[in-house]
PDB file of C-alpha atoms in Angstrom:
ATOM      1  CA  UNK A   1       0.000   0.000   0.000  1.00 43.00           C
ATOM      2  CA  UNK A   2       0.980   3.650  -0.162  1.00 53.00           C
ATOM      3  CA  UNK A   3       1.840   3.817   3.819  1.00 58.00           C
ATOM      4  CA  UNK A   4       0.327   6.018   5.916  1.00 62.00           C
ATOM      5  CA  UNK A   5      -0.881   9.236   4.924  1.00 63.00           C
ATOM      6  CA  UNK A   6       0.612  12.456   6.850  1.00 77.00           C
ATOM      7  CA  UNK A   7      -2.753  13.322   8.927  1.00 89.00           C
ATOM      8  CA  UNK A   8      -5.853  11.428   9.032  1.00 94.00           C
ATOM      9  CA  UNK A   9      -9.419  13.224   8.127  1.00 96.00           C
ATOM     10  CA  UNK A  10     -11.686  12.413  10.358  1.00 97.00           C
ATOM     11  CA  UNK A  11     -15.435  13.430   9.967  1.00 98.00           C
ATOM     12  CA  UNK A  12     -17.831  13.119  13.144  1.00 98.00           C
ATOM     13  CA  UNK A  13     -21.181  13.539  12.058  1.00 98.00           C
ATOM     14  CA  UNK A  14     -24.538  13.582  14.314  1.00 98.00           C
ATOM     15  CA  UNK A  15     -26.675  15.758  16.796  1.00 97.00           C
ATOM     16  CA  UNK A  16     -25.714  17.131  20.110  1.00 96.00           C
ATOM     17  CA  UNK A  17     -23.870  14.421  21.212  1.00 98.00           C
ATOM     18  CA  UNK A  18     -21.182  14.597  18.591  1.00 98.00           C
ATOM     19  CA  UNK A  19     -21.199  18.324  19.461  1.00 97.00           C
ATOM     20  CA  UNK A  20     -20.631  17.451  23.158  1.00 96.00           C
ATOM     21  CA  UNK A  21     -21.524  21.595  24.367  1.00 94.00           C
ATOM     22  CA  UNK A  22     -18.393  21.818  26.265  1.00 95.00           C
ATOM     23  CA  UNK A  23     -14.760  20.439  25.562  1.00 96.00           C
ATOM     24  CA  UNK A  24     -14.662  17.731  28.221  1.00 97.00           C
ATOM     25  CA  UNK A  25     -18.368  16.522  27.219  1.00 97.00           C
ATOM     26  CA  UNK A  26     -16.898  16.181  24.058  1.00 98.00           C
ATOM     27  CA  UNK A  27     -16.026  12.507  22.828  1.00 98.00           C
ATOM     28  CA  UNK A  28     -14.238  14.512  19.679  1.00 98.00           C
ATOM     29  CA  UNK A  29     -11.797  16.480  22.313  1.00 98.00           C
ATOM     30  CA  UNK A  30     -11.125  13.012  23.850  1.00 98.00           C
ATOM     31  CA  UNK A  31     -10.585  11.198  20.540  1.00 97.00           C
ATOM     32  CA  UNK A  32      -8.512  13.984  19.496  1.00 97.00           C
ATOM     33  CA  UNK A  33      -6.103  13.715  22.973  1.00 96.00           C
ATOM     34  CA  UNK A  34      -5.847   9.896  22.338  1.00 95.00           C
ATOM     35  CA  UNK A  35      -4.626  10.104  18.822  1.00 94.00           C
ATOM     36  CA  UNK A  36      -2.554  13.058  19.616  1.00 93.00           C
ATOM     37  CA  UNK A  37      -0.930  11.048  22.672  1.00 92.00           C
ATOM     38  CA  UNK A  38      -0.288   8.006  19.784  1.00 89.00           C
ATOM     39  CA  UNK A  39       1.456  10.919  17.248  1.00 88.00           C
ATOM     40  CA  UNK A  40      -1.139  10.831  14.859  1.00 88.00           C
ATOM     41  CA  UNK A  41      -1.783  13.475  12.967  1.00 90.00           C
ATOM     42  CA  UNK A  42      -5.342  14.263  12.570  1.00 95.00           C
ATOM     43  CA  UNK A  43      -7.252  16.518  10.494  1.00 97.00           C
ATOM     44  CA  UNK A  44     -10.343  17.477  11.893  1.00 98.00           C
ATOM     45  CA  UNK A  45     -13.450  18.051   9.240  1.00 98.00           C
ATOM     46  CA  UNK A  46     -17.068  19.640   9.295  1.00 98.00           C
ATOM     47  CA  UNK A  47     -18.941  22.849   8.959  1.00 97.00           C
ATOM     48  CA  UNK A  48     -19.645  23.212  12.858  1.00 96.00           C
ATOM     49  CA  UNK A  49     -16.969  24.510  14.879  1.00 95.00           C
ATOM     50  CA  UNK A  50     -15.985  24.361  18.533  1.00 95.00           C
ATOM     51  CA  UNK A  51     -19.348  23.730  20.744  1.00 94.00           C
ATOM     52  CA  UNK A  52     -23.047  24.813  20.676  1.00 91.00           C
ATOM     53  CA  UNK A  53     -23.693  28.207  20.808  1.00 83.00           C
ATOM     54  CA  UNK A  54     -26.178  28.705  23.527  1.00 78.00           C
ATOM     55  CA  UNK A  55     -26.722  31.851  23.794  1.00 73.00           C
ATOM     56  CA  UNK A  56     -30.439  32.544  23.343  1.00 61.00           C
ATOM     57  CA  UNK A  57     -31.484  32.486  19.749  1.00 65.00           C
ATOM     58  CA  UNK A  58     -28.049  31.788  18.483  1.00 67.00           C
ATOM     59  CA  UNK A  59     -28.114  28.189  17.734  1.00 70.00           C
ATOM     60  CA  UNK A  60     -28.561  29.293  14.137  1.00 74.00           C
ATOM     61  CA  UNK A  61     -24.754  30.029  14.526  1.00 82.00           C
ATOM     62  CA  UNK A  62     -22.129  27.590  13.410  1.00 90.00           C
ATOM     63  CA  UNK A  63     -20.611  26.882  16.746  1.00 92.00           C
ATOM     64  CA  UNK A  64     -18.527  28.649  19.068  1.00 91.00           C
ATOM     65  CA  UNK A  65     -14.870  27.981  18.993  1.00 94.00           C
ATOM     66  CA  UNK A  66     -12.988  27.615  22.000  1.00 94.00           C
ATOM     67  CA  UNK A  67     -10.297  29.946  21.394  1.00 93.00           C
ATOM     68  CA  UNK A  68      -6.737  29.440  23.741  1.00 91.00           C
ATOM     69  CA  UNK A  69      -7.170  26.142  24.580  1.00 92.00           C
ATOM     70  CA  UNK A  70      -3.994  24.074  24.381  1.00 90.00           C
ATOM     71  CA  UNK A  71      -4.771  20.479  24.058  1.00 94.00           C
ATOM     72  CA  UNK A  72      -7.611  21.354  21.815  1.00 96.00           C
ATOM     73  CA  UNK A  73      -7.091  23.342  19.063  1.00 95.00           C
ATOM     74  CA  UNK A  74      -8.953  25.382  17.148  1.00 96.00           C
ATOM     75  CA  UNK A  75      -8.389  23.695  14.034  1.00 96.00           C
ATOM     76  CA  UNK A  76      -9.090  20.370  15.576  1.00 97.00           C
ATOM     77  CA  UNK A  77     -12.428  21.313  17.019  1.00 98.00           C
ATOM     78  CA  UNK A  78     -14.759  21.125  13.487  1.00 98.00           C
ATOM     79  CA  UNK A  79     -16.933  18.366  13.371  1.00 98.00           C
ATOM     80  CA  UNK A  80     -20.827  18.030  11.384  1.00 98.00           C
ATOM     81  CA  UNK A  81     -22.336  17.693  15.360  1.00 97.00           C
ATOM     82  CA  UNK A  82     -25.890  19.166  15.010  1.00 96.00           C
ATOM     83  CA  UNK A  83     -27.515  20.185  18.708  1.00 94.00           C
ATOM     84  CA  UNK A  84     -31.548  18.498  18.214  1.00 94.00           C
ATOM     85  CA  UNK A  85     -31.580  17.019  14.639  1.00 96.00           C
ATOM     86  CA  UNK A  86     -32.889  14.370  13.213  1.00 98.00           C
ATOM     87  CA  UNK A  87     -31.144  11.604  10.976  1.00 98.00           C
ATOM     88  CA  UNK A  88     -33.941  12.676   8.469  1.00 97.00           C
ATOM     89  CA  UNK A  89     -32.774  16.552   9.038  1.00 97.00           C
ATOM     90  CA  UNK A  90     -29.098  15.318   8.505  1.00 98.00           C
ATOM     91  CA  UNK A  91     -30.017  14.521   4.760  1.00 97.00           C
ATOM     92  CA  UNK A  92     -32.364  16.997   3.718  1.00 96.00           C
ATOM     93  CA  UNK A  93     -31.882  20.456   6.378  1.00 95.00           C
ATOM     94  CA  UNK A  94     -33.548  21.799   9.178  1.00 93.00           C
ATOM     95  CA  UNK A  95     -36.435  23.650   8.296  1.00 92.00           C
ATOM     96  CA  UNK A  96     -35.453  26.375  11.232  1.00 89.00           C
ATOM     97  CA  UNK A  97     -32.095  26.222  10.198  1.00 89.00           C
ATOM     98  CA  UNK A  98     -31.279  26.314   6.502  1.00 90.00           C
ATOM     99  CA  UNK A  99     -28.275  27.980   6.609  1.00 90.00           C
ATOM    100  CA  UNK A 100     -26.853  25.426   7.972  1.00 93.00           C
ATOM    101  CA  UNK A 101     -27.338  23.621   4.411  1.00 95.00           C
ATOM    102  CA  UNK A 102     -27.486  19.515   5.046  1.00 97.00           C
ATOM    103  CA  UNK A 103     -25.397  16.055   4.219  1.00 98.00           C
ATOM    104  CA  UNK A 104     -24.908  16.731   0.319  1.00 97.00           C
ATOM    105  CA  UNK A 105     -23.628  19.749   0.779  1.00 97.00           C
ATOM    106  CA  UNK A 106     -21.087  18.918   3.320  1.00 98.00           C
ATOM    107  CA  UNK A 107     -19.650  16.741   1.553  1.00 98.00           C
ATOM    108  CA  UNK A 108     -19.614  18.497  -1.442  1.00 97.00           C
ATOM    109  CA  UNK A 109     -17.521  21.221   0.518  1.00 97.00           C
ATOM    110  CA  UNK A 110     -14.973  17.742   1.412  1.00 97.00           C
ATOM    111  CA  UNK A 111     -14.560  16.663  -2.407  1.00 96.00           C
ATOM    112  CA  UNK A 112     -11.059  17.339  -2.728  1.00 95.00           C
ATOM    113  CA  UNK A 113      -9.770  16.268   0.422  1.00 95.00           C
ATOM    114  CA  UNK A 114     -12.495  13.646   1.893  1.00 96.00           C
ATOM    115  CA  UNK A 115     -12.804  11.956   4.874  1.00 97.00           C
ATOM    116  CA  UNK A 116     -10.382   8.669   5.341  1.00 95.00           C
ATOM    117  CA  UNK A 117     -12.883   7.616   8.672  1.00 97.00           C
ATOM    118  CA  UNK A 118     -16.857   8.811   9.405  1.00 98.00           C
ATOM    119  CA  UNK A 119     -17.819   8.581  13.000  1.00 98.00           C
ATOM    120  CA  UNK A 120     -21.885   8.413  13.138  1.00 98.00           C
ATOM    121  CA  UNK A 121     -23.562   8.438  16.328  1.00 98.00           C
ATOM    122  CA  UNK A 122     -27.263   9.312  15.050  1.00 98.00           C
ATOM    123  CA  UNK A 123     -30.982   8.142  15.929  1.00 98.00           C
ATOM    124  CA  UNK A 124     -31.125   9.157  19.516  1.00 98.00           C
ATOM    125  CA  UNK A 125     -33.721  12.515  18.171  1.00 98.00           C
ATOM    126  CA  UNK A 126     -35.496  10.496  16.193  1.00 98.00           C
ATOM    127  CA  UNK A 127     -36.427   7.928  18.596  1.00 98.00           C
ATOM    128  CA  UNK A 128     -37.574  10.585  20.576  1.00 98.00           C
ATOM    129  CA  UNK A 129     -39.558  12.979  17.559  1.00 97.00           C
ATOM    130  CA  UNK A 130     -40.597  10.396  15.287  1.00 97.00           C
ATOM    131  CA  UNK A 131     -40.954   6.521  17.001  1.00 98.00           C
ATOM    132  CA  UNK A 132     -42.226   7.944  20.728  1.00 97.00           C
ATOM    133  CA  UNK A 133     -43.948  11.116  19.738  1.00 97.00           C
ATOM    134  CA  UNK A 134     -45.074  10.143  16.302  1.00 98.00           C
ATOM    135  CA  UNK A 135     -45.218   6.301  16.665  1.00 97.00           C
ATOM    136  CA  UNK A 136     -43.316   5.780  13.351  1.00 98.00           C
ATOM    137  CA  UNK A 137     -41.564   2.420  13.398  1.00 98.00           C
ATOM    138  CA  UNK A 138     -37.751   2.232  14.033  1.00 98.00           C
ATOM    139  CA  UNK A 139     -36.885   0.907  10.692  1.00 98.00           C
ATOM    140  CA  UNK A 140     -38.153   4.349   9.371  1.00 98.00           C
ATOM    141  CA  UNK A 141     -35.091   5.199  11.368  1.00 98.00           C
ATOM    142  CA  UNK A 142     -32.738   2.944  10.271  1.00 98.00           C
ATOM    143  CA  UNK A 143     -33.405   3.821   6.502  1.00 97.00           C
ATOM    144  CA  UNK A 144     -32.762   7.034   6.576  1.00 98.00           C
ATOM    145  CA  UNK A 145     -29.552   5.767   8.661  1.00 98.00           C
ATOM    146  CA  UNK A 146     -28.796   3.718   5.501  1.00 96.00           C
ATOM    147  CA  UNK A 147     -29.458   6.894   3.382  1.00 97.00           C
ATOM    148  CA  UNK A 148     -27.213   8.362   4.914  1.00 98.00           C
ATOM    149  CA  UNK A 149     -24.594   5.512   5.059  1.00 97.00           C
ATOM    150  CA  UNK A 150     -25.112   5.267   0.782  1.00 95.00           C
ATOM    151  CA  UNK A 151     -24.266   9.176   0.554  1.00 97.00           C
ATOM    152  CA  UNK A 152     -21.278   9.318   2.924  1.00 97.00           C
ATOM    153  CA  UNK A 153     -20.342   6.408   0.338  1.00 96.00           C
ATOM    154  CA  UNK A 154     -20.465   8.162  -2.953  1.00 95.00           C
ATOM    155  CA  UNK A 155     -18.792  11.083  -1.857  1.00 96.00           C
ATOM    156  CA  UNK A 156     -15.707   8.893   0.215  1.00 96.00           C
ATOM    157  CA  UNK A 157     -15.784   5.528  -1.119  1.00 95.00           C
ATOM    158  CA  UNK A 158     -12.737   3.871   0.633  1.00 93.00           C
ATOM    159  CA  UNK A 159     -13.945   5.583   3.884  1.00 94.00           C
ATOM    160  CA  UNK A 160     -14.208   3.468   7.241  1.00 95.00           C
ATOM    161  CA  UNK A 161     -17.472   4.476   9.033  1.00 97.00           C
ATOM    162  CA  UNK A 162     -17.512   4.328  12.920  1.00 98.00           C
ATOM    163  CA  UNK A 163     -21.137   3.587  13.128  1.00 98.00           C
ATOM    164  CA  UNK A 164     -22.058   3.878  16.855  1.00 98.00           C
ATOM    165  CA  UNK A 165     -24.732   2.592  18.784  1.00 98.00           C
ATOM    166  CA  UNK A 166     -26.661   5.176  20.575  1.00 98.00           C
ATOM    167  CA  UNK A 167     -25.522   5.840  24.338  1.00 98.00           C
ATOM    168  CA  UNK A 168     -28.796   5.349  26.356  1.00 98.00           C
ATOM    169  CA  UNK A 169     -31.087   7.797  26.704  1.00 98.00           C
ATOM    170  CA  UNK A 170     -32.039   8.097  30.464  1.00 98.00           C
ATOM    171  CA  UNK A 171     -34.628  10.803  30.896  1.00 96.00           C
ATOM    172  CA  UNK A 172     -38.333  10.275  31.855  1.00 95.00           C
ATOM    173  CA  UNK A 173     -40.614   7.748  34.054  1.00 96.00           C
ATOM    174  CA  UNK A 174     -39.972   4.525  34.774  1.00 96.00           C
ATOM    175  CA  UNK A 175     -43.087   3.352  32.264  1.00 97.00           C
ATOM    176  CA  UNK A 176     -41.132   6.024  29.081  1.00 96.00           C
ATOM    177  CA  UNK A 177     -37.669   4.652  30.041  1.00 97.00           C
ATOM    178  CA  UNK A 178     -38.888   1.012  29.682  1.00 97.00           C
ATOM    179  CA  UNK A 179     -40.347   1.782  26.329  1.00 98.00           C
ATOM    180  CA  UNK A 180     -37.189   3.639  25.578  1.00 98.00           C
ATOM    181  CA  UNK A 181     -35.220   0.787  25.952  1.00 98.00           C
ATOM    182  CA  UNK A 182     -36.945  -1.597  23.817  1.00 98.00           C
ATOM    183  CA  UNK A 183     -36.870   0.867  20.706  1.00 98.00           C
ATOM    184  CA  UNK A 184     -33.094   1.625  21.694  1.00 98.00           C
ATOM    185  CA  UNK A 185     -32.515  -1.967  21.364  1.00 98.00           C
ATOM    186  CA  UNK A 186     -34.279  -3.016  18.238  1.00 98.00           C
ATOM    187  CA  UNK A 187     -32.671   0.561  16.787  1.00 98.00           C
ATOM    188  CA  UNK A 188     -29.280  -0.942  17.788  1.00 98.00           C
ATOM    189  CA  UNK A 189     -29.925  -4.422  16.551  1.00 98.00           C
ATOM    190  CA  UNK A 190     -30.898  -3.018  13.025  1.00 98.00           C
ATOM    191  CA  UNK A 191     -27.725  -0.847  12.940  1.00 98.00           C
ATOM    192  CA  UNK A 192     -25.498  -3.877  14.170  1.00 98.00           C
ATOM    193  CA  UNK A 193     -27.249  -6.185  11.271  1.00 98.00           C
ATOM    194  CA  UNK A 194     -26.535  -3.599   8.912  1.00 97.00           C
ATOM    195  CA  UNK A 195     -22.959  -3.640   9.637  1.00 96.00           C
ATOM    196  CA  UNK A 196     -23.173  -7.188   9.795  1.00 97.00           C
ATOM    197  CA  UNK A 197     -24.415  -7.334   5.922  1.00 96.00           C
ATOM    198  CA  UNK A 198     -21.646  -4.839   4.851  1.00 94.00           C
ATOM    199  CA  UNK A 199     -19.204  -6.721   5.888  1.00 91.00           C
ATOM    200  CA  UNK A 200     -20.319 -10.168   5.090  1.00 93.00           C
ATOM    201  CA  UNK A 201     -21.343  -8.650   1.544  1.00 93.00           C
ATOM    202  CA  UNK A 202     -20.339  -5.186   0.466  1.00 90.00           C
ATOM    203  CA  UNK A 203     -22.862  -3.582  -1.704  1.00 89.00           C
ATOM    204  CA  UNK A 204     -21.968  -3.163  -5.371  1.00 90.00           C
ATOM    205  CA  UNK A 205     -22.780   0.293  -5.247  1.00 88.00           C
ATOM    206  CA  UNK A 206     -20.391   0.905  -2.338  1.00 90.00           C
ATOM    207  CA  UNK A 207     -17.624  -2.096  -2.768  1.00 92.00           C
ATOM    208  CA  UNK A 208     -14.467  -0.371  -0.969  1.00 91.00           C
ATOM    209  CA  UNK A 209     -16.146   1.474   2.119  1.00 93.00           C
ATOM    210  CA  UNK A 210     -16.091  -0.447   5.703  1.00 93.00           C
ATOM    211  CA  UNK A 211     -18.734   0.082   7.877  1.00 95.00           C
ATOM    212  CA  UNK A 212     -17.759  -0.783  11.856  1.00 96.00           C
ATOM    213  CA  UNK A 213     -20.413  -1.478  14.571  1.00 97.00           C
ATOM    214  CA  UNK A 214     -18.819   0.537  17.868  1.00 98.00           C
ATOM    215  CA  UNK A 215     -20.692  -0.375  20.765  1.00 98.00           C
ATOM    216  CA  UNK A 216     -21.031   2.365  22.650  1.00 98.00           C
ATOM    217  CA  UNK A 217     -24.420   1.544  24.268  1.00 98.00           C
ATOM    218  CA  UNK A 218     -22.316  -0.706  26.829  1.00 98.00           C
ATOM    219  CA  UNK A 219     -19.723   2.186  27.616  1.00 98.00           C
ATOM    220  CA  UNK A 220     -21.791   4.752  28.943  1.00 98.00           C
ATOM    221  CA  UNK A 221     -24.183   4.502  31.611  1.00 98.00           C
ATOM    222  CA  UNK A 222     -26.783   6.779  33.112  1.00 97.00           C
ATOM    223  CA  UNK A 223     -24.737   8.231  35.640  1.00 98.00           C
ATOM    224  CA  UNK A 224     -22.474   9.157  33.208  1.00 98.00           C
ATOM    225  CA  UNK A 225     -24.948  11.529  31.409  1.00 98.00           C
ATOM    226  CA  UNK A 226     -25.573  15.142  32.879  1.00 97.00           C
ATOM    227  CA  UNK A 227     -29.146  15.984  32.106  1.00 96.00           C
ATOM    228  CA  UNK A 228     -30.284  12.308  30.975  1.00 97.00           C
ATOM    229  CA  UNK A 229     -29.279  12.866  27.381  1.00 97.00           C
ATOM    230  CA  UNK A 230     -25.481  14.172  27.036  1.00 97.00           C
ATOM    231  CA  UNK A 231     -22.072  12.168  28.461  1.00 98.00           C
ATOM    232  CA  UNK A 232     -20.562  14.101  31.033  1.00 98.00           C
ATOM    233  CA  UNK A 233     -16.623  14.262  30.854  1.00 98.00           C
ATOM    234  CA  UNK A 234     -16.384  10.294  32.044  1.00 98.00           C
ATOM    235  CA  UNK A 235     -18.994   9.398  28.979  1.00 98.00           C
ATOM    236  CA  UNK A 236     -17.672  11.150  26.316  1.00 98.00           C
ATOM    237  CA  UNK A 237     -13.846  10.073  27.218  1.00 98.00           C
ATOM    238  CA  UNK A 238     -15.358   6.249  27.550  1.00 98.00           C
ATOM    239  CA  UNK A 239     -17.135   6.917  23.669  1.00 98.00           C
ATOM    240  CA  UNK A 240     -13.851   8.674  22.682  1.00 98.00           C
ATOM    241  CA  UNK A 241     -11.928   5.256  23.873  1.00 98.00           C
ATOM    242  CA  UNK A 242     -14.278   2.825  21.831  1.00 98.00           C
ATOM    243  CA  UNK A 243     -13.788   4.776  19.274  1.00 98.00           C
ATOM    244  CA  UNK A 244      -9.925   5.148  19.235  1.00 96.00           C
ATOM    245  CA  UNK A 245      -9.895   1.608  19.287  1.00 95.00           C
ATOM    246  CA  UNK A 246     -12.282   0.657  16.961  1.00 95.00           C
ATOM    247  CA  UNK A 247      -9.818   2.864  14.300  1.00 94.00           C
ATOM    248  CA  UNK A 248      -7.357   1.104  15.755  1.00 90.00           C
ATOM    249  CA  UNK A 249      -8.361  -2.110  14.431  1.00 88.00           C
ATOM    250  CA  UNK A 250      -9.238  -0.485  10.856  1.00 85.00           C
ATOM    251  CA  UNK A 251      -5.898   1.692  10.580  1.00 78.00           C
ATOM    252  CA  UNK A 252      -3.720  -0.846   8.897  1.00 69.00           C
ATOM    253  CA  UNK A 253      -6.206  -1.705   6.346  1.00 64.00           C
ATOM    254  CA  UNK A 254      -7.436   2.090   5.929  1.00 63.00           C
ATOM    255  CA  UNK A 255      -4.298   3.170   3.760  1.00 53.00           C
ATOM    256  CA  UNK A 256      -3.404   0.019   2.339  1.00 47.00           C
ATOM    257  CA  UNK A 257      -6.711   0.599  -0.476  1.00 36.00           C
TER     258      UNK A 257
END
């Protein structure tokens, strides 16, 4: 193969939880610490950059970079991490927030350079808008997971894509966290299956591109979230771990294509 390239570009794509809303509740500042303490060079890719802007009104903004920090910085901190949307508002655009464009044109902005690894960690609003609001079934949700999956592929098509299962989501009654958990679970057994298939048989239409189950359902518990939804500094360093070594595992084969 052609060895090692001189950084890796690395694309973390999702909702609030790739977005993190402060460095150390950020499994991307973790991720980027552990490769940094291996001496690889990483390039950091997305649209979004630093954390959510949370000043009232202002989440139409792209992020607010956190400017002086030394083991984070500020080139490493863009990411595709949008705070509330949907796997379905990943592909098309947020009706409240068009500026902020959608999937397509992302990656369109990435054509030259594009990503060598995807991490996706994506479902956890639409299990909440569409399955427990709306009743929709969850393989509404895992389609437009694969939709997004066949898009990442066109526009990277040796890419390695993290594909996370979702963290648990721990807010509600006892009666709404039991029904969580049982569309958590079949969510995370279609996404496993579908990694499953890739890898057993790669689609024609997307030959070269791995596709990775990370399990990060079993590395974060509730205690480790802050408001029931988002890791606190020991979750997001525990998804930032699983997904080190998860790369780990693919980093031979990613350059040798």
């Amino acid at each position: 193969g052609a060895g090692m390239p001189a950084e890796l570009r690395i694309l973390p794509l999702g909702d609030s939880i790739t977005d993190g809303g402060a460095k150390t509740r950020a499994y991307r500042y973790h991720m980027h610490a552990g490769l940094s303490r291996m001496h690889r060079p990483v390039r950091w890719l997305g649209s979004m950059h630093g954390v959510y802007d949370r000043r009232t009104g202002r989440n139409a903004t792209s992020g607010t970079p956190l400017v002086d920090v030394a083991d984070w910085p500020l080139e490493a901190q863009h990411h595709e991490g949008h705070w509330g949307w949907t796997s379905l508002e990943v592909m098309r655009g947020h009706k409240k927030q068009p500026q902020r464009r959608s999937l397509n044109h992302w990656l369109e902005e990435l054509a030259s350079s594009p990503p060598h690894v995807v991490t996706v960690h994506i479902g956890t609003n639409d299990l909440t808008k569409y399955v427990l609001r709306e009743g929709r079934p969850v393989s509404s949700v895992s389609s437009h997971v694969r939709s997004i999956l066949r898009r990442l592929c066109r526009a990277a098509p040796k890419a390695t894509v993290l594909m996370a299962s979702l963290i648990p989501n721990c807010r509600g009654s006892e009666a709404a966290l039991r029904r969580r958990r049982e569309v958590e679970a079949e969510y995370n057994g279609r996404v496993s299956r579908m990694c499953e298939r890739h890898s057993l048989k790669p689609p024609t239409a997307c030959p070269r591109m791995r596709l990775q189950l990370v399990n990060l359902t079993a590395v974060v518990a509730c205690s480790m979230l802050v408001d029931g939804i988002h890791p606190g500094p020991e979750g997001a360093r525990n998804m930032a771990a699983a997904m080190v070594e998860a790369l780990q595992t693919q980093l031979g084969r990613l350059f040798d294509v």
